[in-house]
Amino acid sequence: MKESKLKPVVDRETIRRRVEELGQEIGERYQGKCLHIICVLKGGFIFAADLMRALPVSPTIDFIRLASYGGTTESSGNIDFLADLSDEVCGKHVLIVDDIVDTGLSMRALLDHIASLEPATLEVCALVDKSERRRVPIHVEYAAFQLPGGFLVGYGMDYAEQYRNLDALYVLEPSE
Ligand code: IMP
Ligand code: MG
């Protein structure tokens, strides 16, 4: 994609309201339990930071880093773990927080990895669920937004490491 333009999809205020709502919903689900968030880097960092502050319960947090794109807009299907967890998972109530579940290939690999560490429970929260594009079945328990195709940037998400700082969601479109 040489020249590209940004088309607004979800504005900042809509994201803020939806993250507040999700925080309440997740807080009710995990009331009385120790919630352990696993944030998927890099794309999930802004969403996880805002979601964590919208929770009425006090979670712990750890980070894992996956990569499947390498500067393109199509998932390669080859998932690399670039940085692994630092905290114990066994027996914890784990919530994975990621930016997008698209084909589901990355989340499948991550769920298998974390499940093998024997958490007490394991659920998925994503800023965007592109469920129409799944290549493997993945259930997202908490999705802020259901969106169709189109390559999204902003609010932590990038194209070739650009646009993560934008405070709303945009579709990256080739310009004529
Ligand atoms: P999947 O393996 O195809 O489900 O996608 C894996 C990861 O690719 C997501 O967690 C995102 O980090 C990234 N990704 C997928 N779609 C987009 C997009 O539209 N914009 C930016 N990153 C994306
Ligand atoms: Mg991601």
mmCIF file of C-alpha atoms and ligand atoms in Angstrom:
data_model
loop_
_atom_site.group_PDB
_atom_site.id
_atom_site.type_symbol
_atom_site.label_atom_id
_atom_site.label_comp_id
_atom_site.label_asym_id
_atom_site.label_seq_id
_atom_site.Cartn_x
_atom_site.Cartn_y
_atom_site.Cartn_z
ATOM 1 C CA MET A 1 0.000 0.000 0.000
ATOM 2 C CA LYS A 2 2.057 3.011 -1.215
ATOM 3 C CA GLU A 3 -0.312 5.984 -0.826
ATOM 4 C CA SER A 4 -3.161 5.616 1.635
ATOM 5 C CA LYS A 5 -5.896 7.632 3.317
ATOM 6 C CA LEU A 6 -7.709 7.196 6.613
ATOM 7 C CA LYS A 7 -11.482 6.805 6.746
ATOM 8 C CA PRO A 8 -13.029 7.261 10.229
ATOM 9 C CA VAL A 9 -14.950 4.204 11.501
ATOM 10 C CA VAL A 10 -15.425 4.567 15.281
ATOM 11 C CA ASP A 11 -14.889 7.905 17.032
ATOM 12 C CA ARG A 12 -13.128 8.551 20.309
ATOM 13 C CA GLU A 13 -16.270 9.162 22.389
ATOM 14 C CA THR A 14 -17.943 5.965 21.130
ATOM 15 C CA ILE A 15 -14.820 3.975 22.077
ATOM 16 C CA ARG A 16 -14.751 5.601 25.528
ATOM 17 C CA ARG A 17 -18.416 4.760 26.228
ATOM 18 C CA ARG A 18 -18.096 1.191 24.968
ATOM 19 C CA VAL A 19 -14.945 0.531 27.025
ATOM 20 C CA GLU A 20 -16.780 1.790 30.147
ATOM 21 C CA GLU A 21 -19.673 -0.597 29.400
ATOM 22 C CA LEU A 22 -17.357 -3.553 28.852
ATOM 23 C CA GLY A 23 -15.518 -2.731 32.072
ATOM 24 C CA GLN A 24 -18.795 -2.982 33.999
ATOM 25 C CA GLU A 25 -19.788 -6.222 32.263
ATOM 26 C CA ILE A 26 -16.411 -7.875 32.886
ATOM 27 C CA GLY A 27 -16.394 -6.545 36.462
ATOM 28 C CA GLU A 28 -19.714 -8.298 37.163
ATOM 29 C CA ARG A 29 -18.471 -11.548 35.659
ATOM 30 C CA TYR A 30 -15.293 -11.544 37.773
ATOM 31 C CA GLN A 31 -16.759 -10.154 40.985
ATOM 32 C CA GLY A 32 -15.129 -11.845 43.996
ATOM 33 C CA LYS A 33 -12.455 -13.481 41.790
ATOM 34 C CA CYS A 34 -8.836 -12.509 41.156
ATOM 35 C CA LEU A 35 -8.759 -11.411 37.526
ATOM 36 C CA HIS A 36 -5.473 -11.759 35.641
ATOM 37 C CA ILE A 37 -5.319 -9.846 32.347
ATOM 38 C CA ILE A 38 -2.934 -10.965 29.635
ATOM 39 C CA CYS A 39 -2.484 -8.086 27.194
ATOM 40 C CA VAL A 40 -1.338 -8.982 23.681
ATOM 41 C CA LEU A 41 1.377 -6.614 22.453
ATOM 42 C CA LYS A 42 1.755 -4.441 20.696
ATOM 43 C CA GLY A 43 -1.752 -3.696 19.401
ATOM 44 C CA GLY A 44 -3.661 -4.387 22.634
ATOM 45 C CA PHE A 45 -1.798 -1.965 24.899
ATOM 46 C CA ILE A 46 -4.043 1.115 24.681
ATOM 47 C CA PHE A 47 -7.285 -0.882 24.876
ATOM 48 C CA ALA A 48 -5.972 -2.896 27.865
ATOM 49 C CA ALA A 49 -4.867 0.283 29.663
ATOM 50 C CA ASP A 50 -8.287 1.925 29.254
ATOM 51 C CA LEU A 51 -10.228 -1.274 29.997
ATOM 52 C CA MET A 52 -8.226 -1.910 33.158
ATOM 53 C CA ARG A 53 -9.135 1.546 34.454
ATOM 54 C CA ALA A 54 -12.821 0.965 33.633
ATOM 55 C CA LEU A 55 -12.994 -2.193 35.778
ATOM 56 C CA PRO A 56 -14.683 -2.058 39.174
ATOM 57 C CA VAL A 57 -12.410 -4.956 40.262
ATOM 58 C CA SER A 58 -8.640 -4.673 40.616
ATOM 59 C CA PRO A 59 -6.836 -6.981 38.151
ATOM 60 C CA THR A 60 -3.227 -8.041 37.779
ATOM 61 C CA ILE A 61 -1.705 -7.730 34.313
ATOM 62 C CA ASP A 62 0.959 -9.461 32.237
ATOM 63 C CA PHE A 63 2.036 -9.081 28.619
ATOM 64 C CA ILE A 64 2.764 -11.393 25.733
ATOM 65 C CA ARG A 65 3.942 -10.439 22.285
ATOM 66 C CA LEU A 66 2.857 -12.142 19.084
ATOM 67 C CA ALA A 67 3.509 -11.248 15.478
ATOM 68 C CA SER A 68 1.931 -12.579 12.316
ATOM 69 C CA TYR A 69 1.965 -9.660 9.870
ATOM 70 C CA GLY A 70 5.444 -8.278 9.268
ATOM 71 C CA GLY A 71 4.498 -5.043 7.464
ATOM 72 C CA THR A 72 1.622 -6.330 5.330
ATOM 73 C CA THR A 73 -2.178 -6.256 5.758
ATOM 74 C CA GLU A 74 -2.716 -10.033 5.521
ATOM 75 C CA SER A 75 -2.116 -12.514 8.335
ATOM 76 C CA SER A 76 0.745 -14.845 7.407
ATOM 77 C CA GLY A 77 -0.687 -17.701 9.458
ATOM 78 C CA ASN A 78 2.780 -18.185 10.978
ATOM 79 C CA ILE A 79 2.499 -17.022 14.568
ATOM 80 C CA ASP A 80 5.681 -16.083 16.411
ATOM 81 C CA PHE A 81 5.837 -15.590 20.178
ATOM 82 C CA LEU A 82 8.253 -12.654 20.363
ATOM 83 C CA ALA A 83 8.072 -12.250 24.147
ATOM 84 C CA ASP A 84 6.547 -14.674 26.632
ATOM 85 C CA LEU A 85 4.687 -14.190 29.918
ATOM 86 C CA SER A 86 6.575 -13.327 33.059
ATOM 87 C CA ASP A 87 3.942 -14.259 35.703
ATOM 88 C CA GLU A 88 2.498 -17.622 36.759
ATOM 89 C CA VAL A 89 -0.832 -18.528 35.062
ATOM 90 C CA CYS A 90 -1.741 -21.800 36.806
ATOM 91 C CA GLY A 91 -5.019 -21.520 38.770
ATOM 92 C CA LYS A 92 -5.739 -17.894 37.743
ATOM 93 C CA HIS A 93 -8.851 -16.410 36.115
ATOM 94 C CA VAL A 94 -7.275 -15.261 32.863
ATOM 95 C CA LEU A 95 -8.719 -12.733 30.439
ATOM 96 C CA ILE A 96 -6.778 -12.247 27.199
ATOM 97 C CA VAL A 97 -7.072 -8.662 25.921
ATOM 98 C CA ASP A 98 -6.201 -8.161 22.259
ATOM 99 C CA ASP A 99 -6.849 -5.552 19.600
ATOM 100 C CA ILE A 100 -8.482 -7.676 16.857
ATOM 101 C CA VAL A 101 -9.555 -11.247 16.313
ATOM 102 C CA ASP A 102 -9.556 -11.535 12.525
ATOM 103 C CA THR A 103 -8.810 -14.957 10.963
ATOM 104 C CA GLY A 104 -8.474 -16.287 14.530
ATOM 105 C CA LEU A 105 -5.135 -17.979 13.779
ATOM 106 C CA SER A 106 -3.163 -15.923 16.313
ATOM 107 C CA MET A 107 -5.787 -16.303 19.042
ATOM 108 C CA ARG A 108 -5.969 -20.066 18.454
ATOM 109 C CA ALA A 109 -2.192 -20.370 18.971
ATOM 110 C CA LEU A 110 -2.339 -18.122 22.034
ATOM 111 C CA LEU A 111 -5.320 -19.937 23.607
ATOM 112 C CA ASP A 112 -3.570 -23.294 23.140
ATOM 113 C CA HIS A 113 -0.414 -21.906 24.726
ATOM 114 C CA ILE A 114 -2.186 -20.396 27.737
ATOM 115 C CA ALA A 115 -4.549 -23.370 28.206
ATOM 116 C CA SER A 116 -1.470 -25.615 28.518
ATOM 117 C CA LEU A 117 -0.441 -23.515 31.562
ATOM 118 C CA GLU A 118 -3.674 -24.585 33.334
ATOM 119 C CA PRO A 119 -5.497 -21.366 34.249
ATOM 120 C CA ALA A 120 -8.667 -21.722 36.392
ATOM 121 C CA THR A 121 -10.703 -20.039 33.621
ATOM 122 C CA LEU A 122 -9.792 -18.530 30.261
ATOM 123 C CA GLU A 123 -11.758 -15.922 28.264
ATOM 124 C CA VAL A 124 -11.093 -13.499 25.406
ATOM 125 C CA CYS A 125 -11.766 -9.785 25.147
ATOM 126 C CA ALA A 126 -11.075 -7.948 21.871
ATOM 127 C CA LEU A 127 -11.517 -4.362 20.791
ATOM 128 C CA VAL A 128 -12.677 -5.563 17.370
ATOM 129 C CA ASP A 129 -14.188 -8.903 16.378
ATOM 130 C CA LYS A 130 -14.076 -9.442 12.599
ATOM 131 C CA SER A 131 -16.054 -12.674 12.989
ATOM 132 C CA GLU A 132 -16.967 -12.882 9.273
ATOM 133 C CA ARG A 133 -13.291 -13.402 8.413
ATOM 134 C CA ARG A 134 -12.594 -16.378 10.672
ATOM 135 C CA ARG A 135 -10.549 -19.269 9.321
ATOM 136 C CA VAL A 136 -10.668 -21.147 12.647
ATOM 137 C CA PRO A 137 -13.559 -21.010 15.143
ATOM 138 C CA ILE A 138 -12.787 -18.653 18.038
ATOM 139 C CA HIS A 139 -15.396 -17.360 20.446
ATOM 140 C CA VAL A 140 -14.779 -13.822 21.703
ATOM 141 C CA GLU A 141 -16.615 -13.505 25.037
ATOM 142 C CA TYR A 142 -16.298 -9.716 25.154
ATOM 143 C CA ALA A 143 -16.012 -7.716 21.925
ATOM 144 C CA ALA A 144 -16.167 -3.924 21.995
ATOM 145 C CA PHE A 145 -17.079 -3.724 18.298
ATOM 146 C CA GLN A 146 -18.134 -6.175 15.576
ATOM 147 C CA LEU A 147 -16.754 -4.871 12.282
ATOM 148 C CA PRO A 148 -16.520 -6.405 8.783
ATOM 149 C CA GLY A 149 -13.368 -6.408 6.611
ATOM 150 C CA GLY A 150 -11.079 -3.464 5.969
ATOM 151 C CA PHE A 151 -7.681 -2.872 7.521
ATOM 152 C CA LEU A 152 -8.068 -0.908 10.760
ATOM 153 C CA VAL A 153 -5.572 1.420 12.392
ATOM 154 C CA GLY A 154 -5.558 3.646 15.469
ATOM 155 C CA TYR A 155 -6.133 3.171 19.220
ATOM 156 C CA GLY A 156 -3.069 0.931 19.439
ATOM 157 C CA MET A 157 -3.368 -0.712 16.009
ATOM 158 C CA ASP A 158 -0.809 -0.133 13.316
ATOM 159 C CA TYR A 159 0.082 -0.500 9.706
ATOM 160 C CA ALA A 160 3.874 -0.975 9.489
ATOM 161 C CA GLU A 161 4.175 0.536 13.023
ATOM 162 C CA GLN A 162 2.356 3.747 12.060
ATOM 163 C CA TYR A 163 -0.944 5.183 13.413
ATOM 164 C CA ARG A 164 -1.000 3.501 16.856
ATOM 165 C CA ASN A 165 -1.309 6.916 18.527
ATOM 166 C CA LEU A 166 -4.610 7.882 16.830
ATOM 167 C CA ASP A 167 -7.393 8.073 19.432
ATOM 168 C CA ALA A 168 -10.145 6.713 17.137
ATOM 169 C CA LEU A 169 -10.481 3.805 14.691
ATOM 170 C CA TYR A 170 -9.897 4.287 10.965
ATOM 171 C CA VAL A 171 -9.888 2.086 7.886
ATOM 172 C CA LEU A 172 -6.755 2.414 5.815
ATOM 173 C CA GLU A 173 -7.739 2.827 2.167
ATOM 174 C CA PRO A 174 -5.503 3.070 -0.880
ATOM 175 C CA SER A 175 -5.886 6.520 -2.449
ATOM 176 C CA GLU A 176 -6.020 6.944 -6.239
HETATM 177 P P1 IMP B 1 -5.557 -13.001 13.051
HETATM 178 O O1 IMP B 1 -4.509 -14.027 13.389
HETATM 179 O O2 IMP B 1 -5.822 -12.953 11.571
HETATM 180 O O3 IMP B 1 -6.842 -13.177 13.840
HETATM 181 O O4 IMP B 1 -4.981 -11.567 13.390
HETATM 182 C C1 IMP B 1 -3.962 -11.450 14.303
HETATM 183 C C2 IMP B 1 -3.559 -10.052 14.647
HETATM 184 O O5 IMP B 1 -3.307 -9.321 13.475
HETATM 185 C C3 IMP B 1 -4.577 -9.224 15.404
HETATM 186 O O6 IMP B 1 -4.592 -9.502 16.777
HETATM 187 C C4 IMP B 1 -4.022 -7.851 15.123
HETATM 188 O O7 IMP B 1 -2.946 -7.560 15.989
HETATM 189 C C5 IMP B 1 -3.553 -7.973 13.701
HETATM 190 N N1 IMP B 1 -4.627 -7.474 12.812
HETATM 191 C C6 IMP B 1 -5.654 -8.160 12.251
HETATM 192 N N2 IMP B 1 -6.451 -7.345 11.536
HETATM 193 C C7 IMP B 1 -5.905 -6.113 11.677
HETATM 194 C C8 IMP B 1 -6.291 -4.811 11.207
HETATM 195 O O8 IMP B 1 -7.311 -4.612 10.526
HETATM 196 N N3 IMP B 1 -5.478 -3.789 11.572
HETATM 197 C C9 IMP B 1 -4.371 -3.941 12.358
HETATM 198 N N4 IMP B 1 -3.983 -5.129 12.825
HETATM 199 C C10 IMP B 1 -4.750 -6.196 12.494
HETATM 200 MG MG MG B 2 -3.216 -8.343 18.066
#
